[in-house]
Amino acid sequence: MTESVDEETFQSLLNVVERFTQDELIPAERLVEDTDEVPDNIIHAMRDLGLFGLSIPRVYGGLGLSLSQEARVMFELGRAASAFRSVIGTNVGIGSQGLIMDGTDAQKCEWLPRLAAGTAIASFALTEPDAGSDAASIRTSAKRDGDIYIISGSKRYITNAPRATVFTLMARTGPPGSGAAGISAFAVPAGTPGITLGAPDRKMGQRGTKTCDIYFDNVRVPANTLIGGVEGQGFKTAMKVLDRGRINIAASAIGAARRLIDESIAYASQRRQFNKPISEFQLVQAMIADSYTEYYAGKSMVMDAATVYDAQGAAPLQAASAKYFCTEAVGRIADRAVQIHGGAGYMAEYPVERIYRDVRLLRIYEGTSQIQQLVIAKRLLRDAAERTGQ
Ligand code: COS
């Protein structure tokens, strides 16, 4: 069983997050879109609310939510622009979880209290220019030299790299071509000499999120930065982190889906054509109904996947299925929302235009839809083979 907070305390937190999303985040969306920055006062408010530490155990100063509770928070935060979630996203998910799952006590004590407080930012560095879906082919190397490692290579499209205090870095400690077994995970302080950042990425959407390349040029780090102190475990750490992260992404997709449906209903109710609100036309109603049905199916999947995760500490099949379904569904829901808005839906003054672009990334990062399909099929086929002894 994962840690959780009692339902009453959790409900108060959820109410606060709901009000914060409605009163602070949604009104700031236009500013984020125009400036490509999340305002400092919002980042401070997120710290004060404890949002950076949602998933970090209480013993390290976090809120210690279960994944089911974290998902319910994401349903709310996901209603607002992706940039807000991204500020806390790597501390809650892929940046911190490698340390939480596999770090030594000393590594947890060093990083988790600051990550929970939001005074340090963790960023997950796996993807490389030539290693995306094929994560086991990474080439960034970490060579042991006495009591240090020397790291060389580069990472690509790394979320929150420009804000990072520490990188959860996957690098090859085994020989070239050693595959998954030759990969180790490190907690590398971002200020270490030899680390430089690329120019900020210019993206289709998700303005206000910060991504860029990272270059490691003979970066010397103490051997105690090796997560868990054991070489060759980094690929498994990364996969476990991604399994969990995929449920969080699916929950965010559901938050965005809810927002798109709400925007569609509001617009359809006030927009009049043929002398009546377009919400009275059955073809518009059909689009709203299809979107709600997919939203509801996806939300149920997220809650089930998170419940399995909380009970068993892993839910790779459910996580991949929920991520696959919810992120594809929100793409369809965004498309219908634009359609319901007609010409207005193509205009930047309506939120659905931005959300349509923002949610496109959900089908790609933390494993494309096609990778989720592979994970799902591989697990089912392997389980079947084990049952039949083939
Ligand atoms: N949890 C724990 N261990 C896992 C695991 C998981 N979910 N998935 C794989 N492993 C282990 C395997 O058990 C295997 O260990 P053993 O050799 O000891 O049995 C090892 O890792 C290698 O597994 P496998 O051979 O299945 O790895 P593949 O190279 O075939 O890769 C995929 C599998 C494609 C699923 C993986 O590379 C992947 O998820 N790619 C997408 C990466 C991604 O999401 N990138 C986004 C970057 S972050 S924004």
PDB file of N, CA and C in Angstrom, residues 267-309:
ATOM      1  N   TYR A 267     -20.248  27.629 -24.677  1.00  0.00           N
ATOM      2  CA  TYR A 267     -20.335  28.300 -25.982  1.00  0.00           C
ATOM      3  C   TYR A 267     -21.625  27.898 -26.708  1.00  0.00           C
ATOM      4  N   ALA A 268     -21.908  26.611 -26.710  1.00  0.00           N
ATOM      5  CA  ALA A 268     -23.084  26.130 -27.455  1.00  0.00           C
ATOM      6  C   ALA A 268     -24.375  26.677 -26.858  1.00  0.00           C
ATOM      7  N   SER A 269     -24.348  26.984 -25.567  1.00  0.00           N
ATOM      8  CA  SER A 269     -25.568  27.485 -24.924  1.00  0.00           C
ATOM      9  C   SER A 269     -25.833  28.945 -25.256  1.00  0.00           C
ATOM     10  N   GLN A 270     -24.776  29.708 -25.539  1.00  0.00           N
ATOM     11  CA  GLN A 270     -25.024  31.136 -25.823  1.00  0.00           C
ATOM     12  C   GLN A 270     -24.970  31.475 -27.315  1.00  0.00           C
ATOM     13  N   ARG A 271     -24.320  30.662 -28.099  1.00  0.00           N
ATOM     14  CA  ARG A 271     -24.199  30.935 -29.540  1.00  0.00           C
ATOM     15  C   ARG A 271     -25.511  30.562 -30.246  1.00  0.00           C
ATOM     16  N   ARG A 272     -26.110  31.545 -30.937  1.00  0.00           N
ATOM     17  CA  ARG A 272     -27.402  31.302 -31.579  1.00  0.00           C
ATOM     18  C   ARG A 272     -27.238  31.242 -33.099  1.00  0.00           C
ATOM     19  N   GLN A 273     -27.866  30.268 -33.693  1.00  0.00           N
ATOM     20  CA  GLN A 273     -27.984  30.185 -35.157  1.00  0.00           C
ATOM     21  C   GLN A 273     -29.375  29.649 -35.465  1.00  0.00           C
ATOM     22  N   PHE A 274     -29.897  30.012 -36.609  1.00  0.00           N
ATOM     23  CA  PHE A 274     -31.250  29.570 -36.994  1.00  0.00           C
ATOM     24  C   PHE A 274     -32.249  29.872 -35.866  1.00  0.00           C
ATOM     25  N   ASN A 275     -32.048  31.015 -35.206  1.00  0.00           N
ATOM     26  CA  ASN A 275     -32.959  31.516 -34.169  1.00  0.00           C
ATOM     27  C   ASN A 275     -32.993  30.709 -32.883  1.00  0.00           C
ATOM     28  N   LYS A 276     -31.977  29.913 -32.632  1.00  0.00           N
ATOM     29  CA  LYS A 276     -31.940  29.257 -31.328  1.00  0.00           C
ATOM     30  C   LYS A 276     -30.497  28.908 -30.949  1.00  0.00           C
ATOM     31  N   PRO A 277     -30.250  28.660 -29.652  1.00  0.00           N
ATOM     32  CA  PRO A 277     -28.883  28.283 -29.262  1.00  0.00           C
ATOM     33  C   PRO A 277     -28.470  27.012 -29.986  1.00  0.00           C
ATOM     34  N   ILE A 278     -27.217  26.945 -30.402  1.00  0.00           N
ATOM     35  CA  ILE A 278     -26.786  25.755 -31.159  1.00  0.00           C
ATOM     36  C   ILE A 278     -26.808  24.494 -30.275  1.00  0.00           C
ATOM     37  N   SER A 279     -26.846  24.682 -28.942  1.00  0.00           N
ATOM     38  CA  SER A 279     -26.954  23.521 -28.043  1.00  0.00           C
ATOM     39  C   SER A 279     -28.260  22.762 -28.256  1.00  0.00           C
ATOM     40  N   GLU A 280     -29.231  23.392 -28.920  1.00  0.00           N
ATOM     41  CA  GLU A 280     -30.510  22.697 -29.147  1.00  0.00           C
ATOM     42  C   GLU A 280     -30.475  21.815 -30.392  1.00  0.00           C
ATOM     43  N   PHE A 281     -29.373  21.885 -31.130  1.00  0.00           N
ATOM     44  CA  PHE A 281     -29.263  21.021 -32.321  1.00  0.00           C
ATOM     45  C   PHE A 281     -28.681  19.663 -31.950  1.00  0.00           C
ATOM     46  N   GLN A 282     -29.333  18.627 -32.424  1.00  0.00           N
ATOM     47  CA  GLN A 282     -28.929  17.283 -31.994  1.00  0.00           C
ATOM     48  C   GLN A 282     -27.534  16.884 -32.467  1.00  0.00           C
ATOM     49  N   LEU A 283     -27.095  17.443 -33.603  1.00  0.00           N
ATOM     50  CA  LEU A 283     -25.738  17.085 -34.052  1.00  0.00           C
ATOM     51  C   LEU A 283     -24.688  17.687 -33.115  1.00  0.00           C
ATOM     52  N   VAL A 284     -24.982  18.844 -32.528  1.00  0.00           N
ATOM     53  CA  VAL A 284     -24.075  19.429 -31.532  1.00  0.00           C
ATOM     54  C   VAL A 284     -24.168  18.611 -30.245  1.00  0.00           C
ATOM     55  N   GLN A 285     -25.383  18.251 -29.875  1.00  0.00           N
ATOM     56  CA  GLN A 285     -25.563  17.431 -28.657  1.00  0.00           C
ATOM     57  C   GLN A 285     -24.803  16.107 -28.776  1.00  0.00           C
ATOM     58  N   ALA A 286     -24.811  15.546 -29.965  1.00  0.00           N
ATOM     59  CA  ALA A 286     -24.109  14.258 -30.157  1.00  0.00           C
ATOM     60  C   ALA A 286     -22.620  14.414 -29.876  1.00  0.00           C
ATOM     61  N   MET A 287     -22.052  15.541 -30.314  1.00  0.00           N
ATOM     62  CA  MET A 287     -20.611  15.756 -30.063  1.00  0.00           C
ATOM     63  C   MET A 287     -20.351  15.903 -28.562  1.00  0.00           C
ATOM     64  N   ILE A 288     -21.239  16.638 -27.875  1.00  0.00           N
ATOM     65  CA  ILE A 288     -21.067  16.811 -26.427  1.00  0.00           C
ATOM     66  C   ILE A 288     -21.193  15.447 -25.727  1.00  0.00           C
ATOM     67  N   ALA A 289     -22.155  14.670 -26.156  1.00  0.00           N
ATOM     68  CA  ALA A 289     -22.375  13.357 -25.527  1.00  0.00           C
ATOM     69  C   ALA A 289     -21.185  12.430 -25.764  1.00  0.00           C
ATOM     70  N   ASP A 290     -20.658  12.428 -26.972  1.00  0.00           N
ATOM     71  CA  ASP A 290     -19.491  11.574 -27.264  1.00  0.00           C
ATOM     72  C   ASP A 290     -18.306  11.989 -26.393  1.00  0.00           C
ATOM     73  N   SER A 291     -18.126  13.301 -26.255  1.00  0.00           N
ATOM     74  CA  SER A 291     -16.991  13.788 -25.471  1.00  0.00           C
ATOM     75  C   SER A 291     -17.162  13.416 -24.006  1.00  0.00           C
ATOM     76  N   TYR A 292     -18.375  13.594 -23.478  1.00  0.00           N
ATOM     77  CA  TYR A 292     -18.572  13.267 -22.066  1.00  0.00           C
ATOM     78  C   TYR A 292     -18.360  11.770 -21.833  1.00  0.00           C
ATOM     79  N   THR A 293     -18.853  10.958 -22.737  1.00  0.00           N
ATOM     80  CA  THR A 293     -18.726   9.505 -22.561  1.00  0.00           C
ATOM     81  C   THR A 293     -17.258   9.095 -22.533  1.00  0.00           C
ATOM     82  N   GLU A 294     -16.472   9.682 -23.414  1.00  0.00           N
ATOM     83  CA  GLU A 294     -15.030   9.356 -23.426  1.00  0.00           C
ATOM     84  C   GLU A 294     -14.342   9.881 -22.169  1.00  0.00           C
ATOM     85  N   TYR A 295     -14.764  11.081 -21.745  1.00  0.00           N
ATOM     86  CA  TYR A 295     -14.205  11.654 -20.510  1.00  0.00           C
ATOM     87  C   TYR A 295     -14.490  10.720 -19.327  1.00  0.00           C
ATOM     88  N   TYR A 296     -15.731  10.269 -19.245  1.00  0.00           N
ATOM     89  CA  TYR A 296     -16.138   9.436 -18.118  1.00  0.00           C
ATOM     90  C   TYR A 296     -15.422   8.078 -18.145  1.00  0.00           C
ATOM     91  N   ALA A 297     -15.294   7.509 -19.329  1.00  0.00           N
ATOM     92  CA  ALA A 297     -14.581   6.228 -19.456  1.00  0.00           C
ATOM     93  C   ALA A 297     -13.130   6.408 -19.038  1.00  0.00           C
ATOM     94  N   GLY A 298     -12.514   7.494 -19.505  1.00  0.00           N
ATOM     95  CA  GLY A 298     -11.110   7.748 -19.188  1.00  0.00           C
ATOM     96  C   GLY A 298     -10.899   7.993 -17.706  1.00  0.00           C
ATOM     97  N   LYS A 299     -11.804   8.761 -17.121  1.00  0.00           N
ATOM     98  CA  LYS A 299     -11.674   9.059 -15.682  1.00  0.00           C
ATOM     99  C   LYS A 299     -11.779   7.764 -14.868  1.00  0.00           C
ATOM    100  N   SER A 300     -12.686   6.915 -15.264  1.00  0.00           N
ATOM    101  CA  SER A 300     -12.847   5.637 -14.557  1.00  0.00           C
ATOM    102  C   SER A 300     -11.581   4.782 -14.698  1.00  0.00           C
ATOM    103  N   MET A 301     -10.986   4.811 -15.880  1.00  0.00           N
ATOM    104  CA  MET A 301      -9.736   4.056 -16.081  1.00  0.00           C
ATOM    105  C   MET A 301      -8.626   4.586 -15.190  1.00  0.00           C
ATOM    106  N   VAL A 302      -8.510   5.913 -15.125  1.00  0.00           N
ATOM    107  CA  VAL A 302      -7.454   6.512 -14.296  1.00  0.00           C
ATOM    108  C   VAL A 302      -7.640   6.092 -12.841  1.00  0.00           C
ATOM    109  N   MET A 303      -8.875   6.186 -12.363  1.00  0.00           N
ATOM    110  CA  MET A 303      -9.100   5.842 -10.956  1.00  0.00           C
ATOM    111  C   MET A 303      -8.812   4.363 -10.697  1.00  0.00           C
ATOM    112  N   ASP A 304      -9.164   3.510 -11.659  1.00  0.00           N
ATOM    113  CA  ASP A 304      -8.883   2.084 -11.482  1.00  0.00           C
ATOM    114  C   ASP A 304      -7.372   1.821 -11.516  1.00  0.00           C
ATOM    115  N   ALA A 305      -6.694   2.432 -12.480  1.00  0.00           N
ATOM    116  CA  ALA A 305      -5.235   2.221 -12.589  1.00  0.00           C
ATOM    117  C   ALA A 305      -4.538   2.705 -11.323  1.00  0.00           C
ATOM    118  N   ALA A 306      -4.963   3.859 -10.816  1.00  0.00           N
ATOM    119  CA  ALA A 306      -4.328   4.413  -9.609  1.00  0.00           C
ATOM    120  C   ALA A 306      -4.635   3.528  -8.400  1.00  0.00           C
ATOM    121  N   THR A 307      -5.836   2.975  -8.355  1.00  0.00           N
ATOM    122  CA  THR A 307      -6.194   2.094  -7.232  1.00  0.00           C
ATOM    123  C   THR A 307      -5.334   0.829  -7.252  1.00  0.00           C
ATOM    124  N   VAL A 308      -5.147   0.266  -8.447  1.00  0.00           N
ATOM    125  CA  VAL A 308      -4.276  -0.919  -8.565  1.00  0.00           C
ATOM    126  C   VAL A 308      -2.861  -0.543  -8.135  1.00  0.00           C
ATOM    127  N   TYR A 309      -2.396   0.619  -8.602  1.00  0.00           N
ATOM    128  CA  TYR A 309      -1.033   1.058  -8.251  1.00  0.00           C
ATOM    129  C   TYR A 309      -0.901   1.201  -6.731  1.00  0.00           C
TER     130      TYR A 309
END
